[in-house]
Short mmCIF file of C-alpha atoms (C1' of nucleotides) in Angstrom, two decimals:
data_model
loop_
_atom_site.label_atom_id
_atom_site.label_comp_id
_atom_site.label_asym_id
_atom_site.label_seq_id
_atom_site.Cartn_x
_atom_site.Cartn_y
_atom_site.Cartn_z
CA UNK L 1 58.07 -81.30 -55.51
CA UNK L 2 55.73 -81.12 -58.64
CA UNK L 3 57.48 -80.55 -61.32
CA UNK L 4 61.38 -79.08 -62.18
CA UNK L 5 60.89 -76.06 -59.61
CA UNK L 6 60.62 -73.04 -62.25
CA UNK L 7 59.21 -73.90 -65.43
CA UNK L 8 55.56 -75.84 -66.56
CA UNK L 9 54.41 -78.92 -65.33
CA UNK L 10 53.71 -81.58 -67.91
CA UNK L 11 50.38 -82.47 -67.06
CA UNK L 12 47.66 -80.64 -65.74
CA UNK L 13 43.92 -81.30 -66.32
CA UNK L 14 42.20 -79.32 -68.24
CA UNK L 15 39.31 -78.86 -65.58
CA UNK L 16 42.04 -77.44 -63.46
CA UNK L 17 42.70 -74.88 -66.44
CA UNK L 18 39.47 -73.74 -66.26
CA UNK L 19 39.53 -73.11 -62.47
CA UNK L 20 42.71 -71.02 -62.85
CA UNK L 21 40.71 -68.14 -64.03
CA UNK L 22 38.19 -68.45 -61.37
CA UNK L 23 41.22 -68.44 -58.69
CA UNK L 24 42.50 -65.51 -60.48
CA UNK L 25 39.38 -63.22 -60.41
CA UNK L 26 39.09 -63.83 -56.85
CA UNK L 27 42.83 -62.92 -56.31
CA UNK L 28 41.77 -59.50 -58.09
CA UNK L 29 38.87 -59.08 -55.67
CA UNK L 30 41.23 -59.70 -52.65
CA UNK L 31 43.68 -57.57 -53.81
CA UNK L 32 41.84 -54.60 -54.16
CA UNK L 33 40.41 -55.07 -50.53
CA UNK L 34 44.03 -55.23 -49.60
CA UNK L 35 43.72 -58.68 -48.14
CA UNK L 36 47.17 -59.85 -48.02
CA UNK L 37 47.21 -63.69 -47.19
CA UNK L 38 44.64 -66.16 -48.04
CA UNK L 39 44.18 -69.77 -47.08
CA UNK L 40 43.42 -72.52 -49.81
CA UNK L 41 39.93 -72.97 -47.02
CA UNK L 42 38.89 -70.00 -47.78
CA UNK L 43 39.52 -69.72 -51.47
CA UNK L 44 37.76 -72.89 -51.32
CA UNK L 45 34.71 -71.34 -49.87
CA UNK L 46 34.39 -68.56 -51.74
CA UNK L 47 34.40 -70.04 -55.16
CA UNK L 48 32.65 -73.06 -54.32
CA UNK L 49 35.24 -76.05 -53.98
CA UNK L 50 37.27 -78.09 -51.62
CA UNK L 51 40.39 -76.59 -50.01
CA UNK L 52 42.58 -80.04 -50.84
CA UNK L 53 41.47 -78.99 -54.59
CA UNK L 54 42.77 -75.87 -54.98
CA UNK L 55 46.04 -76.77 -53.18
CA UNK L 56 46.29 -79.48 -55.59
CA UNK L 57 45.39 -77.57 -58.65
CA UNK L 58 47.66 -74.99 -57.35
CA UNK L 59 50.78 -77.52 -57.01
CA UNK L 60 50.36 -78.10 -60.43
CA UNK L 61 52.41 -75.20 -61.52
CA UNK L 62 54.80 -74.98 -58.21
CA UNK L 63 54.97 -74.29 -54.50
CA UNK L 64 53.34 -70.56 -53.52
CA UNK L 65 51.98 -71.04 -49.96
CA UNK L 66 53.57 -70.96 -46.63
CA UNK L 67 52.69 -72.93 -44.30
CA UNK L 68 50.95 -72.28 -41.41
CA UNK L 69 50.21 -68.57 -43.43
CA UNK L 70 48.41 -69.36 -46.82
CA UNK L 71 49.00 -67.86 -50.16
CA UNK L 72 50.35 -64.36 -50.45
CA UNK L 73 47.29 -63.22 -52.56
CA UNK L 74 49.31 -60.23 -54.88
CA UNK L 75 52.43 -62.83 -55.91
CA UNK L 76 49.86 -66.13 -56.30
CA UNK L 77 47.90 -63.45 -58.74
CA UNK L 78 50.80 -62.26 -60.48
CA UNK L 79 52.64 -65.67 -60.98
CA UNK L 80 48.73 -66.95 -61.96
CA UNK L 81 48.37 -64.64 -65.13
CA UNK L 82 51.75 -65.59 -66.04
CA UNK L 83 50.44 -69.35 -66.49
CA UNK L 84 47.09 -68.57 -67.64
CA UNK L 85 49.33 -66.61 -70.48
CA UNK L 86 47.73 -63.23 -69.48
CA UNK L 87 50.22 -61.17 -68.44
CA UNK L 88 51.99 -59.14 -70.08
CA UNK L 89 51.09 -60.07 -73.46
CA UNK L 90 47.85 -59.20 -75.47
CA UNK L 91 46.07 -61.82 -77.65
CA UNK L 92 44.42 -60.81 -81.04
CA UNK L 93 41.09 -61.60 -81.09
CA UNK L 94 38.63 -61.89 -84.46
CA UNK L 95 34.84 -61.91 -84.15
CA UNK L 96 32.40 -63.00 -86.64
CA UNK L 97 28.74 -62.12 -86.04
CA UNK L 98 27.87 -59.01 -84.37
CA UNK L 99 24.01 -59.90 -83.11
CA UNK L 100 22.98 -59.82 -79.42
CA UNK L 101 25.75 -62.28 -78.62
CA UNK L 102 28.14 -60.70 -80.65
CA UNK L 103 27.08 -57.52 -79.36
CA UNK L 104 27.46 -59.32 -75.91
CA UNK L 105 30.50 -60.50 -76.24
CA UNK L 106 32.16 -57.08 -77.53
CA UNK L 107 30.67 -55.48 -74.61
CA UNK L 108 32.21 -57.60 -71.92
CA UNK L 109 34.45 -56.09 -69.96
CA UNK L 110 36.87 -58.79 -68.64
CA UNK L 111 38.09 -59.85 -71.96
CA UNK L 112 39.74 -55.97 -72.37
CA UNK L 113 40.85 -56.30 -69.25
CA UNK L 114 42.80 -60.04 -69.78
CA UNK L 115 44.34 -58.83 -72.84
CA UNK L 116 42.13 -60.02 -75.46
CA UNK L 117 42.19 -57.15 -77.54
CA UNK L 118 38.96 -57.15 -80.70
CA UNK L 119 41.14 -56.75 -83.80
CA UNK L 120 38.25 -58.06 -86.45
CA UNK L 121 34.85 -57.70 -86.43
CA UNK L 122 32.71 -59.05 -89.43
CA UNK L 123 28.98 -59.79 -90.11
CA UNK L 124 27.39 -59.98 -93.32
CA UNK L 125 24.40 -57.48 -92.91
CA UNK L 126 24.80 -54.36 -95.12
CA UNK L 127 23.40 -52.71 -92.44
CA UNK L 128 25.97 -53.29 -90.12
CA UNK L 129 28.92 -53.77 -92.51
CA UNK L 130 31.15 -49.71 -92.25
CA UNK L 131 29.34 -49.19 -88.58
CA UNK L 132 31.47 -48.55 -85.62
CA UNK L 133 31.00 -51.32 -82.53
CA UNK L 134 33.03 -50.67 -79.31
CA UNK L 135 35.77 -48.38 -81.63
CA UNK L 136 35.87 -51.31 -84.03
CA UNK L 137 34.68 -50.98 -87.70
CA UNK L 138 32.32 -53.78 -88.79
CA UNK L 139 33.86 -55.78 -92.20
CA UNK L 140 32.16 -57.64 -94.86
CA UNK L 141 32.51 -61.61 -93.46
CA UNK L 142 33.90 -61.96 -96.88
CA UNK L 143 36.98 -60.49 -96.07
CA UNK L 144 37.68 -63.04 -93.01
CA UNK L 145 40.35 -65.14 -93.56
CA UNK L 146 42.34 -62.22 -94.76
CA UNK L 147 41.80 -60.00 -91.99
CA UNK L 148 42.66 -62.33 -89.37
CA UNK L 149 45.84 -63.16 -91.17
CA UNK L 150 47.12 -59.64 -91.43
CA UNK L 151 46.03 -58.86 -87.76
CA UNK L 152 47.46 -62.26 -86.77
CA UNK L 153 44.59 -63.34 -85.09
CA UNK L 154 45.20 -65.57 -81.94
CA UNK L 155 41.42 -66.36 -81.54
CA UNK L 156 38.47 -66.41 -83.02
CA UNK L 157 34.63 -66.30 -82.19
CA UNK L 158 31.84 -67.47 -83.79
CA UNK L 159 28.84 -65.76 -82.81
CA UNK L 160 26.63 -66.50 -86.05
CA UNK L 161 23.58 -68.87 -86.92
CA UNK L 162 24.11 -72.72 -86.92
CA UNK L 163 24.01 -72.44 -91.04
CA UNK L 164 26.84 -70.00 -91.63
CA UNK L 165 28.79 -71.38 -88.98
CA UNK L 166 31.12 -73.82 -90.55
CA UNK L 167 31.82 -71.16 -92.87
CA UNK L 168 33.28 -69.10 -91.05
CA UNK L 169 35.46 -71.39 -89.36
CA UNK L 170 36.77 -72.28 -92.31
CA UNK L 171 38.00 -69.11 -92.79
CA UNK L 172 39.07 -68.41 -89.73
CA UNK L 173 41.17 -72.03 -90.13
CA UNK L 174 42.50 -70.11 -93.87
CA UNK L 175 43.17 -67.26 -91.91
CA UNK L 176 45.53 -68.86 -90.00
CA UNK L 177 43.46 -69.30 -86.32
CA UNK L 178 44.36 -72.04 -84.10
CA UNK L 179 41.90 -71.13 -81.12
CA UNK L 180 38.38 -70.87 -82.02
CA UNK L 181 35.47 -70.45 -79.66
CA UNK L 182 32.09 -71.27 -81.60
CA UNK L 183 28.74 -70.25 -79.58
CA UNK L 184 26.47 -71.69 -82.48
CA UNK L 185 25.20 -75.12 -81.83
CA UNK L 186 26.42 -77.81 -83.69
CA UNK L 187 29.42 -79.50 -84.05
CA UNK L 188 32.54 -78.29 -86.46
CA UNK L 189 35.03 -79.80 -88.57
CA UNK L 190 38.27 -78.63 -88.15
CA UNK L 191 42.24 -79.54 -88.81
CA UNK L 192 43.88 -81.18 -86.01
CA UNK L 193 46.27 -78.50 -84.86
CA UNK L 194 43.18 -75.84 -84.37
CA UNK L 195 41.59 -76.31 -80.83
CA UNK L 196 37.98 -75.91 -80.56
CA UNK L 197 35.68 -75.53 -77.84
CA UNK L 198 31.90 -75.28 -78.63
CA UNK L 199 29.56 -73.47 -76.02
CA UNK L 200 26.08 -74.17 -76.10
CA UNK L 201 24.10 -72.25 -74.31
CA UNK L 202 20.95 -74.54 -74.70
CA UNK L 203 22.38 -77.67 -73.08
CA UNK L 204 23.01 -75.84 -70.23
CA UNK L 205 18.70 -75.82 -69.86
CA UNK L 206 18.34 -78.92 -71.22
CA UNK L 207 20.48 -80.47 -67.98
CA UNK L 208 18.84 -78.39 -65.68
CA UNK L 209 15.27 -79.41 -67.36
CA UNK L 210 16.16 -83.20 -66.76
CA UNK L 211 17.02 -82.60 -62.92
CA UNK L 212 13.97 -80.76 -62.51
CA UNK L 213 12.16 -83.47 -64.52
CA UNK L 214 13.09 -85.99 -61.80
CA UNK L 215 12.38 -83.94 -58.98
CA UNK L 216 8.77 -82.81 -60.31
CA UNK L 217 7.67 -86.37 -61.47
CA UNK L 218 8.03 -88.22 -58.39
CA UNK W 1 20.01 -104.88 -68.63
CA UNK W 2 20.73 -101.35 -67.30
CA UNK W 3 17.67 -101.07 -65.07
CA UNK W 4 14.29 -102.42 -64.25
CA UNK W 5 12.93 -101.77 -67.99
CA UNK W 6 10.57 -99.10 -68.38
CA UNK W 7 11.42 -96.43 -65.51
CA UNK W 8 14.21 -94.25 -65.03
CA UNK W 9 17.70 -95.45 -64.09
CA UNK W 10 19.47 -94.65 -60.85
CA UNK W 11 22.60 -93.28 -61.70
CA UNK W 12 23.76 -91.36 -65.26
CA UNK W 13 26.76 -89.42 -65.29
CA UNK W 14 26.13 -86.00 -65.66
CA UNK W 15 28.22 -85.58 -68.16
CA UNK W 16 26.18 -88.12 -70.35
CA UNK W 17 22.98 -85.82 -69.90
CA UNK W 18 25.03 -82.82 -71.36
CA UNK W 19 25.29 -84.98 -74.61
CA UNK W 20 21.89 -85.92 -74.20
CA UNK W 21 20.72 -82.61 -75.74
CA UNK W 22 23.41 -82.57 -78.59
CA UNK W 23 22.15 -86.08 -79.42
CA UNK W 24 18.22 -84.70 -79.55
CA UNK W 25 19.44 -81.95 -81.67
CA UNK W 26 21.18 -84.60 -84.48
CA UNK W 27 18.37 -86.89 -84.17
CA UNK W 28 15.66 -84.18 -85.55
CA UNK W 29 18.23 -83.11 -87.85
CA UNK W 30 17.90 -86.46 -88.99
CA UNK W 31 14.64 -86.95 -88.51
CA UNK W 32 14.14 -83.64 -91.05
CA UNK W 33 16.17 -85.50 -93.63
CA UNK W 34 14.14 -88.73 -93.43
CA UNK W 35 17.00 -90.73 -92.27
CA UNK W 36 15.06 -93.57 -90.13
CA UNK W 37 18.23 -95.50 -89.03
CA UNK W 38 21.12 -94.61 -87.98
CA UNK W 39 24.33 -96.55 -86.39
CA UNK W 40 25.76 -95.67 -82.77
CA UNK W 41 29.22 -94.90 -85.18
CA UNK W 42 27.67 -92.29 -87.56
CA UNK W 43 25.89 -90.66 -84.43
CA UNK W 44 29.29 -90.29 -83.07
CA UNK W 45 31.20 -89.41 -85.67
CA UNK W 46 28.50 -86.50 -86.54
CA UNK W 47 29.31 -85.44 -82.86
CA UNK W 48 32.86 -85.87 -82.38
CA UNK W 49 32.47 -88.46 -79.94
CA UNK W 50 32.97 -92.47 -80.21
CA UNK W 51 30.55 -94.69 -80.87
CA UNK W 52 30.94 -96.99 -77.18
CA UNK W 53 30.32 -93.71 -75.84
CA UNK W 54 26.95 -92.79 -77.96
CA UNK W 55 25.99 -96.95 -76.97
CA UNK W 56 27.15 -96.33 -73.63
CA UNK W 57 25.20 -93.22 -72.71
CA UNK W 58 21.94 -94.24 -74.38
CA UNK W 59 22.05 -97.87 -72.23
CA UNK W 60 21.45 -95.88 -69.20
CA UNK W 61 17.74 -95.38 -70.30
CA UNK W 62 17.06 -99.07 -71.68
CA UNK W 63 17.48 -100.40 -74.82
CA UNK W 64 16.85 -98.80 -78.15
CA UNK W 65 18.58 -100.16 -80.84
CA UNK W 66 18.46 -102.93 -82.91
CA UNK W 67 21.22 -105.35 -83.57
CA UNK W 68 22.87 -105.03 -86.98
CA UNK W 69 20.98 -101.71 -88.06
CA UNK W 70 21.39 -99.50 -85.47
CA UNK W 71 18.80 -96.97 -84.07
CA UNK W 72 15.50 -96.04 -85.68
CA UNK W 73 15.70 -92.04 -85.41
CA UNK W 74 12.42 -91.47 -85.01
CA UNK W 75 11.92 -93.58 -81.96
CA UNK W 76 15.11 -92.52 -80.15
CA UNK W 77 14.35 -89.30 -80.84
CA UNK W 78 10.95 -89.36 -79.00
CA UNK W 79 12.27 -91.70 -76.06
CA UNK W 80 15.43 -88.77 -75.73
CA UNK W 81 12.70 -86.08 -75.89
CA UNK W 82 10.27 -87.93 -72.73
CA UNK W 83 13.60 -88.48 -71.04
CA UNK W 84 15.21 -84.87 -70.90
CA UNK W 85 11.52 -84.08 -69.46
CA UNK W 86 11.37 -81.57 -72.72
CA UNK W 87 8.04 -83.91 -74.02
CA UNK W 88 4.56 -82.71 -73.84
CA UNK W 89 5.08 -80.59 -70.88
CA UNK W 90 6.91 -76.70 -71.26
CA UNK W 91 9.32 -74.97 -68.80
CA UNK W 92 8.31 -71.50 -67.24
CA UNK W 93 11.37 -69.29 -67.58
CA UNK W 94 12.36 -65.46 -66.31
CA UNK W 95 14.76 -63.92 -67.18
CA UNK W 96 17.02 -60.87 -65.34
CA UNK W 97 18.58 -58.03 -67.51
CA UNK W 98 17.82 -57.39 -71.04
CA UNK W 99 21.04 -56.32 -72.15
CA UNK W 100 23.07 -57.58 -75.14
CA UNK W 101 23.53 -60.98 -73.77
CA UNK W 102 19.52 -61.42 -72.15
CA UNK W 103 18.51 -59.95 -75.89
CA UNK W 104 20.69 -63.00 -77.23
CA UNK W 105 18.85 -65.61 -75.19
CA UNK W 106 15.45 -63.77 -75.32
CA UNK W 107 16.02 -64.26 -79.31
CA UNK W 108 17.49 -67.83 -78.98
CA UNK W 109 14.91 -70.19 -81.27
CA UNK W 110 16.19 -73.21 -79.59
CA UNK W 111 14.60 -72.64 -76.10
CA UNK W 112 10.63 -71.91 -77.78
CA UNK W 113 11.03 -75.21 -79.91
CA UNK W 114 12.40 -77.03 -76.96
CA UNK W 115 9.65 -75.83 -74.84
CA UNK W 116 10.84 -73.28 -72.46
CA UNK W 117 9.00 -70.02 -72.76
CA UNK W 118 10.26 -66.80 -71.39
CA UNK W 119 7.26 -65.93 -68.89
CA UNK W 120 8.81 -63.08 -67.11
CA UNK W 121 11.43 -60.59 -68.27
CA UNK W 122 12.30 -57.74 -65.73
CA UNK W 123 15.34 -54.97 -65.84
CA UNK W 124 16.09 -52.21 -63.87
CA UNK W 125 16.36 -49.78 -66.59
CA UNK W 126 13.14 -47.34 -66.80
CA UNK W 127 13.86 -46.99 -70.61
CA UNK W 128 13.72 -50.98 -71.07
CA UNK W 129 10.91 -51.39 -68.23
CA UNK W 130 7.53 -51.45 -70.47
CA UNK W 131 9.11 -52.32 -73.36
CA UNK W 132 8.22 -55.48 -75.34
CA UNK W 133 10.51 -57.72 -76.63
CA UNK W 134 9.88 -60.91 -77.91
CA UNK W 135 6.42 -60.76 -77.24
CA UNK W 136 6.93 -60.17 -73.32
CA UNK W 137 6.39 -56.85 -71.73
CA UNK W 138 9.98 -55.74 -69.60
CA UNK W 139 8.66 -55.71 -65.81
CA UNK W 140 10.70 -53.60 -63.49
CA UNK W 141 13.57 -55.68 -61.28
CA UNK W 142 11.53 -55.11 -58.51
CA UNK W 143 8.54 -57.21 -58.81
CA UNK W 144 10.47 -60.55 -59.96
CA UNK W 145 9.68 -62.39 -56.97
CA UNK W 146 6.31 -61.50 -56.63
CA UNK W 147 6.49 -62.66 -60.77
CA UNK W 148 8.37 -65.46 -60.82
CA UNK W 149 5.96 -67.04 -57.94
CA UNK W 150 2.93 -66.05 -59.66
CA UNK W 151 4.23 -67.13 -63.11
CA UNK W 152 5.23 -71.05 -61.59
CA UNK W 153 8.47 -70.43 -62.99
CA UNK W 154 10.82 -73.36 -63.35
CA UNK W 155 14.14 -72.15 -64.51
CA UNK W 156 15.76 -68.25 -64.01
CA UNK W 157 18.44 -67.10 -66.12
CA UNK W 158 20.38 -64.39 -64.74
CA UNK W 159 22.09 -61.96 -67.28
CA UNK W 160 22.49 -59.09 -65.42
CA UNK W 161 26.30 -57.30 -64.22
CA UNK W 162 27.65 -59.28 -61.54
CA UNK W 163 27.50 -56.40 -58.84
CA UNK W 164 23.36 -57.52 -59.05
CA UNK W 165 23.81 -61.01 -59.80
CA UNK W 166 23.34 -61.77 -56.27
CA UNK W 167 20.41 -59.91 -55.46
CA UNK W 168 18.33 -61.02 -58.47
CA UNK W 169 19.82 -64.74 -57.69
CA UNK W 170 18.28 -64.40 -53.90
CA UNK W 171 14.71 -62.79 -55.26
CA UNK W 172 14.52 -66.17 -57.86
CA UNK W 173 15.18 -68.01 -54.94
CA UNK W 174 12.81 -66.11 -52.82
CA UNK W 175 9.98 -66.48 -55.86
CA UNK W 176 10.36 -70.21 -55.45
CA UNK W 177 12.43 -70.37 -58.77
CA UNK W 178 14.67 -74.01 -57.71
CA UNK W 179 16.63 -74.05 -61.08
CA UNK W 180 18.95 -70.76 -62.00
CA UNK W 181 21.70 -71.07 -64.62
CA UNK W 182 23.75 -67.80 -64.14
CA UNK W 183 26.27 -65.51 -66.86
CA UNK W 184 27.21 -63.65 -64.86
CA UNK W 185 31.04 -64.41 -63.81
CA UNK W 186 31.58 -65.05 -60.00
CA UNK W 187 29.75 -67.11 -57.42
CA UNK W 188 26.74 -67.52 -56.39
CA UNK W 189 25.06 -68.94 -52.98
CA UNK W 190 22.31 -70.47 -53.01
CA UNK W 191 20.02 -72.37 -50.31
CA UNK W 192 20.58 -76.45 -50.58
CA UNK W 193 17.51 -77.23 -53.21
CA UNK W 194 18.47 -74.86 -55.65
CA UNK W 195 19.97 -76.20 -58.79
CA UNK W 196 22.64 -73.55 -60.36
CA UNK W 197 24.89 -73.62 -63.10
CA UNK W 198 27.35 -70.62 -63.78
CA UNK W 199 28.17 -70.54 -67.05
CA UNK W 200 31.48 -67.81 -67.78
CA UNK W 201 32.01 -66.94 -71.02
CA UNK W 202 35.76 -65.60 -70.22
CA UNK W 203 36.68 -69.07 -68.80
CA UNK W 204 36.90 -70.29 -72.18
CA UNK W 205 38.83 -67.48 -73.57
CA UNK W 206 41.21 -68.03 -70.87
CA UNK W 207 41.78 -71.87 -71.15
CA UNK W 208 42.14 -70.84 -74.68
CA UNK W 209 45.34 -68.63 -73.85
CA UNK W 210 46.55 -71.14 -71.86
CA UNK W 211 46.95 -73.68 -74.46
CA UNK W 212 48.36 -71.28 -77.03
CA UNK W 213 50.87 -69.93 -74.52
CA UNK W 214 52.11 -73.08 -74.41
CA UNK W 215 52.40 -73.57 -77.97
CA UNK W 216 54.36 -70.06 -78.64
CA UNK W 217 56.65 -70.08 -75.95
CA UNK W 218 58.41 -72.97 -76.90
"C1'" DC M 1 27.26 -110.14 -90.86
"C1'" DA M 2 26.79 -105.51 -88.79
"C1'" DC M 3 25.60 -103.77 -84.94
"C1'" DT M 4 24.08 -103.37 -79.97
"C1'" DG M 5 24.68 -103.70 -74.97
"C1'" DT M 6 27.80 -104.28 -71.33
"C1'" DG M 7 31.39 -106.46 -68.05
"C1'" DA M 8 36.01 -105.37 -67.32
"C1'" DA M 9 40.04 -102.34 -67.93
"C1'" DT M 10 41.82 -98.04 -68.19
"C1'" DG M 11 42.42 -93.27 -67.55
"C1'" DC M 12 41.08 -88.72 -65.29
"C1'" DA M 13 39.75 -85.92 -61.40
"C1'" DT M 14 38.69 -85.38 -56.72
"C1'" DT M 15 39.16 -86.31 -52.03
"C1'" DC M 16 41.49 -88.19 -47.96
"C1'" DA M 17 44.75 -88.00 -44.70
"C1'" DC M 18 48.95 -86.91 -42.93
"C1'" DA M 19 54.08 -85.84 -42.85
"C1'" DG M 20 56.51 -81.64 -42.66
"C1'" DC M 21 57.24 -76.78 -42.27
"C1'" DG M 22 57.17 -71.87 -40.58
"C1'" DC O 1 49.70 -74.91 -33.67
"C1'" DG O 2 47.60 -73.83 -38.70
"C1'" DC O 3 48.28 -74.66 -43.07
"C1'" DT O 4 50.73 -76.41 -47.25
"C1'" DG O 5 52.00 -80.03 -50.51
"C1'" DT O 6 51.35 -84.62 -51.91
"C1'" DG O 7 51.29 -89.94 -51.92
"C1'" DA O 8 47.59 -93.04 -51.76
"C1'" DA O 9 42.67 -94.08 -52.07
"C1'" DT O 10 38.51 -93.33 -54.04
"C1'" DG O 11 35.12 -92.14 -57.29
"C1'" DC O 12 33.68 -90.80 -62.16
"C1'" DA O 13 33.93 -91.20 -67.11
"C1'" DT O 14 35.63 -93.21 -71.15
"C1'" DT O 15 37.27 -96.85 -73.83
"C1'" DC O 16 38.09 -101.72 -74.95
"C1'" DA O 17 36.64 -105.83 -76.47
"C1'" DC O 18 33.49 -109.26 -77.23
"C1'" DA O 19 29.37 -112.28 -76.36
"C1'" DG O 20 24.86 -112.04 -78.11
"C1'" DT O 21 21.19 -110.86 -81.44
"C1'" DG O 22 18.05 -109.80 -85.43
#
DNA sequence: CACTGTGAATGCATTCACAGCG
DNA sequence: CGCTGTGAATGCATTCACAGTG
């Protein structure tokens, strides 16, 4: 047995974390073609790992398969947005910087869907401060730290140039976040206690430009 | 000594060519402020990693620094450049879908200063297809093989829904495209000789939640 | 002396391989 | 049987710690 038998494990990786909502997006895509029972094999397949990993990422949390059978796909999905802290609740959500990836962002249908409901939405162009973006109203960036704290902002995106970025996390950090996502490259300072994750989009080329590299020069 | 001196090494960690990039980008940084040494520790610390790491990742390309000052910027900075293949030479790029999130990489300075140019842009959309944006005329969905083979293009970036992810993924493949870094969430296949990266911008929401559920529920 | 470069040690993550179950 | 759940083995990645160098 993994763990006490109901509650959380102590220790799971945080690669396995990230799988979770890859498991859980194909649950939703079995489910709705009323597929019933699926083996770790061909979970496996279809997202592109190892069957012995997603039984082991699975045991993290408990025992869900029968043997012989598989994984009954609607209770591994429903007991799988429990853990990934989906279900049921919402989470508040605060974004700063509403250009293409902004924009982008807003637009993107599986957040909605997970929970993560757009409370704040701030830039600093005049021009977009008052407008309406996916039936939010666009706020002066000034006004931050005190929006997210009255809308108790859960997490926060930054989705503004590398300059004004540390700004802005700042006053998300005043505001009381202690999730933030930044998409601006760079690193930021913040408190211990706030959980960061930067996503740069260029390193993702770069890596692929230093395979290539290889292959091309000899 | 890490290798045989002047070529390229047999084995770095992949994960060390993701930092690669984010090293580049504090280098010119530094470079910009006339900085001309710096110390594997301040690299780090600029980075939020630790200084054996910084040491460690650069020894996999030879040796660069000088004992008791550190590394001359300048240098490092052109040796990092040659190695990430992003010297002298320039990338070919297309890219699928010219919606919020292809408008945000289209507009990305990053990419032109690092060399990859956008060669091909297509859509499906008649009201984006002859559009220019950019610089780059919108080409219709349709011809992106034919494009992407006549262009020599090195690296596709798919930002299209995922219901055509797959079909634009197997015309890259089919243009001769061998490098495809996908946004859109779900998976991919891909013939053996194709590099791809899926990049899914709700994962990190989600491992988000998952921390903070732990934190509020007990 | 301050700093690099690197064996050796440690700590994660993945994979193997198989006992055990329905 | 077919398939799960998991110790044990392996393979990466990071960190330690220090000999060696300008």
């Amino acid at each position: 047995m993994t763990n006490g038998g109901n509650g959380q494990p102590r220790q799971v990786p945080d690669a396995c974390v990230a799988r979770l909502s890859l498991y859980l997006r194909e649950l939703s895509r079995l489910s709705s073609k009323r597929v019933s029972f699926v083996s770790s094999r061909r979970l496996a397949e279809q997202l592109g790992l190892t069957d012995a990993q997603v039984r082991r990422d699975l045991s993290y949390f408990g025992q869900f398969g029968t043997s012989g059978r598989g994984y009954e796909v609607r209770r591994l999905h429903d007991r799988l947005t429990a853990i990934l802290g989906v279900s049921g609740r919402t989470w508040n959500v605060a974004l700063a910087g509403v250009g293409n990836l902004g924009s982008a962002l807003l637009a993107y249908r599986g957040f909605q869907e997970r929970g993560f409901l757009f409370r704040v939405v701030v830039d600093t162009d005049p021009q977009k401060i008052g407008r309406t973006v996916q039936g939010i109203t666009v706020a002066p960036a000034s006004r931050l730290a005190q929006l997210a704290r009255e809308q108790r902002i859960h997490i926060g995106l930054i989705a503004v140039p590398v300059s004004a970025a540390q700004a802005v996390c700042d006053q998300l950090v005043a505001g009381g976040v202690k999730a933030i996502v930044n998409f601006a490259p760079g690193r930021l300072d913040v408190p211990s206690g706030v959980r960061l994750r930067t996503v740069d989009l260029a390193v993702e080329l770069e890596s692929l430009a230093f395979h290539l590299a290889r292959i091309n020069n000899r």
